[in-house]
Amino acid sequence: EPEVTQTPSHQVTQMGQEVILRCVPISNHLYFYWYRQILGQKVEFLVSFYNNEISEKSEIFDDQFSVERPDGSNFTLKIRSTKLEDSAMYFCASSVRLAGSNEQFFGPGTRLTVL
Amino acid sequence: DAKTTQPPSMDCAEGRAANLPCNHSTISGNEYVYWYRQIHSQGPQYIIHGLKNNETNEMASLIITEDRKSSTLILPHATLRDTAVYYCIVMGSSNTGKLIFGQGTTLQVKP
């Protein structure tokens, strides 16, 4: 069964450093998402992406964040200058987005620890 | 998107049916009801969705009331592996796909 994969599984970085989280969505999916979950809190939407453009972004997704689909298979989330409060699990998801049906398939997540 | 209300926690005996309720009294005509679950710290997992008819798949059944103001997710024979947080999410078909997760219901399946 096809699945969304994410690398690395755990990333430790120093405050102020740039990180890139990588995702490989399911191959025939057209819609891509990033969510995050701070330890003990709800899963929060960050951004949705379609046709090489951001469709929607949340208030969390400020100028420090960017997304890219560089080569038709990978989907990346970059945080330019990490802060302590960026420590969280980051989940990538993808969907085919059939009309009225938006089953999103999530990856296993990347745990980001900012020291 | 309409707001949902779920009980914070429920217990279920292994092998019995787990019935998880969700209220969505402000749902509008073009909004779907989706159910996801999150096992421990894994990525959320899609379970099932519906508009107004009851739905069944290999994982669960979804019963939506006639007025669509509430629904119930049924896991027919719960196992220990079904212990998870279950999220009921309402989303319109014109939405950009943003899923808004609430606190969900923590289902504890006990032996």
Short mmCIF file of N, CA, C and O in Angstrom, two decimals, chain B residues 4 6-7 11-12 14-15 24 26 28 36 46 58 63 71 74-75 78 82 87-88 100 103-104 108:
data_model
loop_
_atom_site.label_atom_id
_atom_site.label_comp_id
_atom_site.label_asym_id
_atom_site.label_seq_id
_atom_site.Cartn_x
_atom_site.Cartn_y
_atom_site.Cartn_z
N THR B 4 -17.25 21.02 16.03
CA THR B 4 -17.70 19.71 16.51
C THR B 4 -17.46 19.61 18.00
O THR B 4 -16.56 20.25 18.55
N GLN B 6 -17.04 16.57 21.03
CA GLN B 6 -16.86 15.14 21.31
C GLN B 6 -16.57 14.97 22.81
O GLN B 6 -15.96 15.85 23.42
N PRO B 7 -16.97 13.84 23.37
CA PRO B 7 -16.58 13.58 24.76
C PRO B 7 -15.06 13.42 24.84
O PRO B 7 -14.45 12.89 23.92
N ASP B 11 -14.16 4.50 27.42
CA ASP B 11 -13.57 3.18 27.54
C ASP B 11 -14.42 2.18 26.77
O ASP B 11 -15.62 2.38 26.61
N CYS B 12 -13.78 1.11 26.34
CA CYS B 12 -14.49 0.05 25.64
C CYS B 12 -13.79 -1.26 25.94
O CYS B 12 -12.56 -1.31 26.00
N GLU B 14 -12.42 -4.90 25.04
CA GLU B 14 -11.90 -5.55 23.84
C GLU B 14 -12.95 -6.52 23.28
O GLU B 14 -13.58 -7.28 24.02
N GLY B 15 -13.14 -6.48 21.95
CA GLY B 15 -14.10 -7.35 21.30
C GLY B 15 -15.51 -6.78 21.22
O GLY B 15 -16.33 -7.28 20.45
N HIS B 24 -22.39 18.08 15.72
CA HIS B 24 -22.02 19.13 14.75
C HIS B 24 -23.29 19.84 14.34
O HIS B 24 -23.69 19.80 13.18
N THR B 26 -24.13 22.84 13.82
CA THR B 26 -24.12 23.97 12.88
C THR B 26 -23.66 23.55 11.48
O THR B 26 -23.36 24.40 10.65
N SER B 28 -23.47 22.64 7.67
CA SER B 28 -24.27 23.13 6.55
C SER B 28 -24.33 22.06 5.46
O SER B 28 -23.64 21.05 5.52
N TYR B 36 -10.87 10.85 11.78
CA TYR B 36 -9.47 10.45 11.78
C TYR B 36 -9.13 9.94 13.17
O TYR B 36 -9.84 10.21 14.14
N TYR B 46 -6.71 8.49 8.43
CA TYR B 46 -8.08 8.62 7.95
C TYR B 46 -8.86 7.35 8.26
O TYR B 46 -8.35 6.23 8.09
N GLU B 58 -13.85 -1.04 5.70
CA GLU B 58 -13.24 -2.16 6.42
C GLU B 58 -12.83 -1.80 7.84
O GLU B 58 -12.60 -2.66 8.66
N ILE B 63 -22.54 6.53 11.20
CA ILE B 63 -23.99 6.75 11.21
C ILE B 63 -24.24 8.25 11.38
O ILE B 63 -23.78 8.84 12.37
N SER B 71 -23.33 12.58 14.62
CA SER B 71 -22.94 11.33 13.98
C SER B 71 -22.29 10.43 15.02
O SER B 71 -21.91 10.89 16.11
N ILE B 74 -18.62 3.90 14.58
CA ILE B 74 -18.71 2.60 15.22
C ILE B 74 -17.54 1.73 14.79
O ILE B 74 -17.33 1.50 13.58
N LEU B 75 -16.76 1.29 15.78
CA LEU B 75 -15.75 0.27 15.54
C LEU B 75 -16.38 -1.03 16.00
O LEU B 75 -16.60 -1.22 17.20
N ALA B 78 -13.79 -3.79 18.76
CA ALA B 78 -12.59 -3.03 19.13
C ALA B 78 -11.47 -3.96 19.62
O ALA B 78 -11.73 -4.94 20.33
N ASP B 82 -6.87 -0.43 18.72
CA ASP B 82 -7.76 0.70 18.41
C ASP B 82 -7.68 1.80 19.47
O ASP B 82 -8.34 2.84 19.33
N TYR B 87 -10.83 11.79 16.12
CA TYR B 87 -11.22 13.16 15.80
C TYR B 87 -12.37 13.16 14.80
O TYR B 87 -12.30 12.50 13.75
N CYS B 88 -13.39 13.92 15.11
CA CYS B 88 -14.51 14.16 14.21
C CYS B 88 -14.30 15.56 13.62
O CYS B 88 -14.15 16.53 14.38
N ILE B 100 -9.11 20.86 10.63
CA ILE B 100 -9.03 21.52 11.93
C ILE B 100 -9.29 20.46 12.99
O ILE B 100 -10.43 19.97 13.13
N GLN B 103 -9.85 18.52 20.23
CA GLN B 103 -9.19 17.67 21.24
C GLN B 103 -9.51 16.20 21.03
O GLN B 103 -8.80 15.33 21.51
N GLY B 104 -10.62 15.92 20.33
CA GLY B 104 -10.97 14.53 20.04
C GLY B 104 -11.43 13.75 21.27
O GLY B 104 -11.54 14.29 22.37
N GLN B 108 -9.98 4.30 25.10
CA GLN B 108 -9.13 3.30 25.74
C GLN B 108 -9.84 1.96 25.62
O GLN B 108 -10.94 1.79 26.16
#
